[in-house]
Coordinates of C-alpha atoms in Angstrom, one line a residue:
M1 CA 3.3 -23.5 14.8
F2 CA 0.1 -21.5 13.1
G3 CA -2.8 -22.7 13.2
K4 CA -6.3 -21.3 15.0
R5 CA -5.0 -18.4 17.3
N6 CA -5.7 -17.7 20.7
K7 CA -7.7 -15.2 21.1
S8 CA -6.0 -13.8 24.2
A9 CA -2.4 -14.1 22.4
D10 CA -0.6 -11.6 21.4
K11 CA -1.4 -10.9 17.4
T12 CA 0.8 -9.8 14.8
G13 CA -0.1 -6.8 12.7
L14 CA 0.9 -6.5 8.8
L15 CA 1.5 -3.0 7.4
L16 CA 1.3 -2.9 3.5
S17 CA 1.7 0.7 2.3
G18 CA 1.0 2.7 -0.7
G19 CA 3.3 3.4 -3.6
G20 CA 1.3 2.6 -7.0
A21 CA 3.1 -0.6 -9.0
R22 CA 5.4 -0.3 -6.4
A23 CA 3.5 -2.1 -4.4
A24 CA 4.1 -5.0 -6.5
Y25 CA 7.7 -5.3 -3.9
Q26 CA 5.0 -6.4 -0.9
V27 CA 3.9 -9.4 -2.8
G28 CA 7.6 -10.5 -3.5
V29 CA 8.4 -10.7 0.5
L30 CA 4.9 -12.5 0.8
K31 CA 5.8 -14.8 -1.8
A32 CA 9.0 -16.0 0.3
I33 CA 7.2 -16.0 3.6
S34 CA 4.9 -18.5 1.9
E35 CA 7.6 -20.7 1.4
L36 CA 9.6 -20.4 4.1
C37 CA 8.0 -23.4 6.1
P38 CA 5.6 -25.1 3.7
N39 CA 3.6 -27.0 6.4
Q40 CA 2.2 -24.2 7.6
K41 CA -1.6 -23.2 6.0
D42 CA -3.1 -20.3 8.2
N43 CA -1.8 -16.8 7.6
P44 CA 0.5 -15.6 10.1
F45 CA -0.5 -12.3 10.3
H46 CA -3.4 -12.0 12.4
I47 CA -4.4 -7.8 11.6
I48 CA -3.7 -6.6 8.0
A49 CA -3.4 -2.8 7.2
G50 CA -3.5 -1.5 4.0
T51 CA -3.4 2.2 2.3
S52 CA -3.5 2.9 -1.5
A53 CA -1.8 -0.3 -3.6
G54 CA -0.8 -1.7 0.1
S55 CA -4.9 -1.8 0.6
I56 CA -5.5 -3.8 -2.4
N57 CA -2.9 -6.2 -1.1
A58 CA -4.2 -6.6 2.1
V59 CA -7.9 -6.9 0.9
A60 CA -6.7 -9.7 -1.2
L61 CA -5.0 -11.5 1.3
A62 CA -7.6 -11.0 4.1
A63 CA -10.4 -11.9 1.5
H64 CA -9.2 -15.5 0.4
E65 CA -10.1 -18.2 2.4
G66 CA -7.6 -21.0 1.1
T67 CA -4.2 -21.3 2.7
F68 CA -1.6 -18.7 2.9
K69 CA 0.5 -20.0 0.1
E70 CA -2.2 -19.6 -2.1
S71 CA -3.8 -16.8 -1.1
V72 CA -0.5 -15.1 -1.7
S73 CA -0.2 -17.1 -4.9
R74 CA -2.9 -15.9 -6.3
I75 CA -2.1 -12.1 -5.7
H76 CA 1.3 -13.2 -7.4
D77 CA -0.3 -14.4 -10.5
V78 CA -2.3 -10.9 -10.8
W79 CA 0.8 -9.1 -10.2
A80 CA 2.9 -10.8 -12.3
N81 CA 0.2 -10.3 -15.4
F82 CA -0.5 -6.7 -14.7
E83 CA -0.8 -3.9 -17.7
L84 CA -1.5 -0.5 -17.6
H85 CA -5.1 -1.3 -19.0
H86 CA -6.0 -3.5 -16.2
V87 CA -5.5 -0.5 -13.8
F88 CA -7.0 2.1 -16.5
K89 CA -7.9 3.0 -19.7
S90 CA -4.7 3.1 -22.0
D91 CA -5.7 3.6 -25.2
A92 CA -4.4 6.3 -27.6
K93 CA -8.3 7.5 -27.8
C94 CA -9.3 7.1 -23.9
L95 CA -5.5 7.9 -22.8
L96 CA -4.9 11.3 -24.3
G97 CA -8.4 12.5 -25.2
R98 CA -9.4 12.3 -21.3
I99 CA -5.6 14.1 -20.6
L100 CA -6.6 16.9 -22.8
K101 CA -10.1 17.2 -21.9
W102 CA -8.7 17.5 -18.5
F103 CA -6.4 19.9 -19.2
S104 CA -8.7 21.9 -21.7
S105 CA -11.4 22.2 -18.9
R106 CA -8.7 24.1 -16.9
I107 CA -8.2 26.3 -19.1
L108 CA -10.7 27.1 -21.1
P109 CA -14.1 28.2 -19.9
F110 CA -15.9 25.4 -21.5
G111 CA -13.1 22.9 -22.5
I112 CA -13.4 19.9 -25.0
G113 CA -16.3 19.1 -25.8
G114 CA -18.3 20.2 -22.7
I115 CA -17.4 17.1 -20.2
T116 CA -15.1 17.7 -17.3
P117 CA -13.2 14.3 -16.7
P118 CA -13.6 13.8 -12.5
S119 CA -9.7 12.9 -13.3
M120 CA -6.9 12.5 -15.5
L121 CA -7.1 9.1 -16.0
D122 CA -10.4 6.6 -16.1
N123 CA -9.7 3.9 -13.3
S124 CA -12.8 1.8 -14.4
P125 CA -10.7 -1.3 -15.4
L126 CA -9.2 -1.2 -11.7
R127 CA -12.8 -1.7 -10.6
E128 CA -13.5 -4.3 -12.5
L129 CA -10.9 -6.5 -12.3
L130 CA -10.9 -5.9 -8.1
D131 CA -15.0 -7.0 -8.5
E132 CA -13.5 -10.0 -10.3
H133 CA -11.4 -11.5 -8.1
I134 CA -11.5 -10.7 -4.4
D135 CA -14.7 -11.8 -2.2
F136 CA -15.5 -8.8 -0.4
D137 CA -17.6 -11.3 2.0
G138 CA -14.7 -13.5 2.5
I139 CA -13.3 -10.9 4.8
T140 CA -16.0 -11.6 7.4
R141 CA -16.0 -15.3 7.3
Q142 CA -12.3 -15.2 7.9
I143 CA -12.6 -13.0 11.0
N144 CA -15.7 -15.2 11.8
S145 CA -14.1 -18.0 11.7
G146 CA -10.9 -17.2 14.0
K147 CA -8.3 -17.3 11.1
L148 CA -8.0 -13.5 10.9
A149 CA -8.6 -10.8 13.8
A150 CA -8.9 -7.6 11.7
L151 CA -8.7 -5.5 8.5
S152 CA -8.2 -2.0 7.9
L153 CA -8.2 0.3 5.1
N154 CA -7.1 4.2 5.0
A155 CA -8.5 6.6 2.9
S156 CA -8.4 10.6 3.0
S157 CA -12.1 12.6 3.4
Y158 CA -11.9 15.5 0.6
T159 CA -15.0 16.8 2.5
S160 CA -13.9 16.6 6.3
G161 CA -10.2 17.0 5.5
E162 CA -9.5 13.8 8.1
S163 CA -7.7 10.6 7.9
I164 CA -10.1 7.3 8.1
T165 CA -9.4 4.2 9.2
F166 CA -12.5 1.8 7.9
F167 CA -12.1 -1.5 9.6
E168 CA -13.6 -4.6 10.5
S169 CA -12.4 -6.9 13.6
E170 CA -13.3 -9.9 15.4
H171 CA -14.1 -8.1 18.7
K172 CA -15.5 -4.9 19.6
I173 CA -13.1 -2.3 19.1
E174 CA -13.8 1.4 20.1
E175 CA -14.1 3.8 17.2
W176 CA -11.4 6.6 17.7
Q177 CA -11.5 9.8 16.9
R178 CA -7.6 11.8 17.1
A179 CA -6.8 15.2 15.2
Y180 CA -7.5 14.8 11.7
R181 CA -7.7 11.2 12.0
A182 CA -10.6 8.7 12.8
G183 CA -11.1 5.2 13.0
I184 CA -14.6 3.9 12.0
E185 CA -15.9 0.3 12.2
Q186 CA -17.6 -0.6 9.1
K187 CA -18.0 -3.3 6.5
I188 CA -14.7 -3.4 4.2
S189 CA -16.9 -2.6 0.7
L190 CA -14.9 -2.6 -3.2
D191 CA -15.7 1.0 -2.8
M192 CA -13.7 1.5 0.0
L193 CA -11.2 -0.3 -1.6
M194 CA -11.3 2.1 -4.4
A195 CA -11.1 5.3 -2.4
S196 CA -8.2 4.0 -0.7
S197 CA -6.2 3.6 -3.9
A198 CA -7.6 6.6 -5.8
I199 CA -3.9 8.8 -6.1
P200 CA -5.4 12.3 -6.4
V201 CA -6.1 14.4 -9.9
L202 CA -5.0 10.9 -11.4
F203 CA -7.7 8.8 -10.5
P204 CA -11.9 10.0 -9.4
P205 CA -12.4 10.3 -5.7
V206 CA -15.1 7.6 -4.3
K207 CA -18.5 8.5 -2.4
I208 CA -19.0 6.6 0.6
N209 CA -21.3 7.8 3.4
G210 CA -22.1 11.0 1.7
E211 CA -18.6 12.3 1.6
Y212 CA -15.9 11.9 -1.2
Y213 CA -12.6 10.0 -0.4
G214 CA -9.4 10.2 -2.4
D215 CA -5.9 8.0 -1.7
G216 CA -5.6 7.0 2.0
S217 CA -1.9 8.3 2.0
M218 CA -2.8 11.4 1.6
R219 CA -3.6 12.7 5.0
Q220 CA -2.5 10.0 6.8
T221 CA 0.3 10.9 9.7
S222 CA 0.8 7.7 11.2
P223 CA 0.3 4.5 9.5
L224 CA 1.3 2.2 12.2
S225 CA -1.6 3.7 14.8
S226 CA -4.6 1.6 13.1
L227 CA -2.5 -1.6 14.1
V228 CA -1.8 -0.2 17.4
H229 CA -5.9 0.5 17.7
L230 CA -6.4 -3.2 16.3
R231 CA -4.1 -4.4 19.1
A232 CA -1.1 -5.8 17.6
K233 CA 1.7 -6.3 19.4
K234 CA 4.1 -6.8 16.7
I235 CA 4.1 -4.9 13.4
F236 CA 5.8 -6.4 10.5
I237 CA 6.4 -3.6 7.8
I238 CA 6.8 -3.8 4.0
G239 CA 8.5 -0.8 2.9
V240 CA 8.6 0.0 -1.1
R241 CA 11.9 2.7 -0.9
K242 CA 15.7 1.7 -0.8
R243 CA 17.2 2.2 2.6
D244 CA 20.7 3.1 3.8
V245 CA 22.9 0.9 6.0
N246 CA 21.4 3.3 9.0
G247 CA 17.9 2.6 8.2
H248 CA 16.9 5.7 6.8
T249 CA 15.8 6.1 3.2
E250 CA 17.8 7.3 0.7
I251 CA 17.5 10.5 -1.5
A252 CA 20.3 10.5 -4.7
E253 CA 19.5 13.6 -7.0
T254 CA 21.4 16.0 -8.4
A255 CA 20.7 20.1 -7.0
A256 CA 19.9 21.2 -10.3
Y257 CA 17.3 23.1 -11.0
P258 CA 14.0 21.0 -10.1
S259 CA 12.5 19.9 -13.5
M260 CA 8.3 19.2 -13.5
A261 CA 8.7 15.7 -13.5
R262 CA 11.3 15.8 -10.5
I263 CA 8.6 17.6 -8.8
A264 CA 6.1 15.4 -9.6
G265 CA 8.1 12.6 -8.1
F266 CA 8.7 14.2 -5.0
M267 CA 5.1 15.0 -4.5
M268 CA 4.6 11.1 -4.7
D269 CA 7.4 10.4 -2.6
T270 CA 5.8 12.9 -0.2
L271 CA 2.3 11.5 -0.8
F272 CA 3.0 7.6 -0.2
L273 CA 6.4 7.3 1.7
N274 CA 7.4 10.0 4.1
S275 CA 4.7 9.7 7.0
L276 CA 5.6 5.8 7.5
D277 CA 9.6 6.9 8.3
S278 CA 8.3 9.5 10.9
D279 CA 6.2 6.8 12.4
L280 CA 8.5 4.6 13.2
E281 CA 11.0 7.3 14.8
R282 CA 8.1 7.8 17.0
L283 CA 7.4 4.0 17.8
R284 CA 11.3 4.0 18.6
R285 CA 10.9 6.6 20.9
I286 CA 7.8 5.6 22.3
N287 CA 9.6 1.8 23.0
D288 CA 12.7 3.8 24.7
I289 CA 10.6 5.7 27.3
T290 CA 8.9 2.1 28.0
D291 CA 12.1 0.0 28.3
R292 CA 13.0 2.8 31.0
V293 CA 9.8 2.7 33.4
P294 CA 10.0 -0.6 36.0
A295 CA 7.6 -3.2 34.8
K296 CA 5.1 -2.7 37.7
H297 CA 4.3 1.0 36.6
R298 CA 4.0 0.7 32.7
K299 CA 0.8 1.0 31.2
F300 CA 1.6 0.6 27.8
S301 CA 4.0 -2.8 26.2
R302 CA 6.6 -2.2 23.8
I303 CA 5.5 -2.9 19.9
E304 CA 8.2 -4.6 18.3
H305 CA 8.5 -4.0 14.6
L306 CA 10.4 -5.4 11.7
I307 CA 10.8 -4.0 8.6
I308 CA 11.9 -5.3 5.2
S309 CA 12.6 -2.9 2.2
P310 CA 14.3 -3.1 -1.3
S311 CA 17.7 -3.5 -1.6
E312 CA 18.0 -1.6 -4.9
D313 CA 16.5 2.1 -5.9
L314 CA 12.8 1.0 -7.5
A315 CA 13.2 4.4 -9.4
E316 CA 16.2 3.7 -11.3
I317 CA 14.7 -0.2 -11.9
A318 CA 11.9 2.1 -13.5
E319 CA 14.2 4.4 -15.4
E320 CA 15.8 1.2 -16.5
L321 CA 12.6 -0.4 -18.1
F322 CA 11.3 2.9 -19.2
E323 CA 10.7 2.1 -22.7
T324 CA 8.8 -1.4 -21.9
L325 CA 6.0 1.2 -21.3
P326 CA 3.3 1.2 -24.4
M327 CA 4.6 4.1 -26.8
T328 CA 1.0 5.8 -25.8
F329 CA 1.7 6.0 -22.3
R330 CA 4.8 7.8 -22.9
W331 CA 3.5 10.2 -25.3
A332 CA 0.8 10.9 -22.6
L333 CA 3.6 11.6 -19.9
K334 CA 5.8 13.8 -22.7
L335 CA 2.6 15.5 -23.1
L336 CA 3.0 16.3 -19.1
G337 CA 6.4 17.5 -19.4
I338 CA 7.8 14.1 -18.0
N339 CA 10.3 12.1 -19.5
K340 CA 12.7 9.3 -19.0
G341 CA 15.8 11.4 -17.8
G342 CA 14.1 13.7 -14.7
S343 CA 10.5 11.1 -14.4
R344 CA 11.8 7.9 -12.7
K345 CA 10.5 8.4 -9.4
F346 CA 6.6 9.7 -10.9
V347 CA 6.9 6.4 -13.5
S348 CA 7.5 4.3 -10.9
Y349 CA 4.1 4.5 -9.0
L350 CA 2.4 4.0 -12.2
M351 CA 4.8 1.6 -14.2
F352 CA 2.3 -1.2 -14.0
N353 CA 3.4 -3.6 -16.8
K354 CA 4.6 -7.2 -16.1
I355 CA 8.1 -6.4 -16.5
F356 CA 8.5 -4.1 -14.1
C357 CA 6.2 -5.7 -11.8
K358 CA 8.1 -9.0 -12.0
R359 CA 11.3 -7.3 -11.2
L360 CA 9.9 -6.4 -8.1
I361 CA 8.4 -9.7 -7.1
D362 CA 11.7 -10.9 -7.7
L363 CA 14.0 -8.3 -5.6
G364 CA 11.3 -8.4 -2.7
Y365 CA 11.7 -12.6 -2.8
K366 CA 15.2 -12.1 -2.9
D367 CA 15.4 -9.9 0.1
A368 CA 13.5 -11.5 2.3
M369 CA 15.0 -14.4 1.6
V370 CA 18.2 -12.6 2.8
R371 CA 16.6 -12.0 5.9
Q372 CA 14.9 -15.3 6.2
D373 CA 16.1 -16.4 10.2
E374 CA 15.3 -13.0 11.0
I375 CA 11.7 -13.3 9.7
M376 CA 11.2 -16.8 10.8
T377 CA 12.1 -15.2 14.4
F378 CA 10.0 -12.7 14.2
L379 CA 7.1 -14.4 13.2
E380 CA 7.9 -17.3 15.2
I381 CA 7.1 -19.2 12.6
E382 CA 8.4 -23.1 13.3
C383 CA 8.7 -26.0 10.4

């Protein structure tokens, strides 16, 4: 039974990785977990780690001071009503005008109008939405009350080239420094959240502590590491890419010469998803080595993990629902050389409309319910 935690007890971590609009799938899985035992009140995840769009869900979950089900319900309501204009300025004048200015500044000496936009899209609406819906002081109160052990967000420094994990914790955690990555203890802020989700080129960098930061997925070679540093003993992972029966991510593309759209989709896949697969492989090897060492000589304990991933290809869903995107945005994509037939992967990361998001939420809910016994055992849920 959940309840106020024993601080010495093993902690369960939740990993919410990046994926743009695909992060709606995470909401469906969380919704299913919140309904597996309606009498439970507290969050079953003691440590939460988020990157990119996953950091938005992570912070929203960590900051809300109601029951776990209420927290998930609030997140669900936002995603179920998402439209492009909630994320970036998408009216024809702002969207097409900004893209033309951005491109012209790279081609012409002075661009168009003499002003160079810092990014292709203006995501100030997302900042306003997050500022309105998230009480960042609630994170600290949740930690001080013992309901949350720690929260971390990942961002990439354009200045130092390092992957930086910002974290808040219930007790003193030593900051870490590894090759091209570091952990910094600091109060989680709106700037950090915007930086973590600032997809390169598309969204502008954010200045924090004198450095400019962008999307946390860019240099994140070890997405599980922050949860390990924050002392998680079990890690629940919600993936956003379909996996085959052997647990490998599927790549179903033709051998045709890659179009610009296909290359863009490949780049997004590399940015958001590939590091998780390699990190899971490392974790399995470490667990295997740990199991071979006699218990009395072990310096590390194995870290159990459970991953829930889409049973359907989210890129195919995006292609199916392509026409539901506003015409202006489809024009903008065409201007970038991206069309319906060859852009399904790329578009699936930017398809912030309620039809697509609801479809992913429903899929996440269904996939989690299919594995409800496994989830309840892993999370030690007792009804």
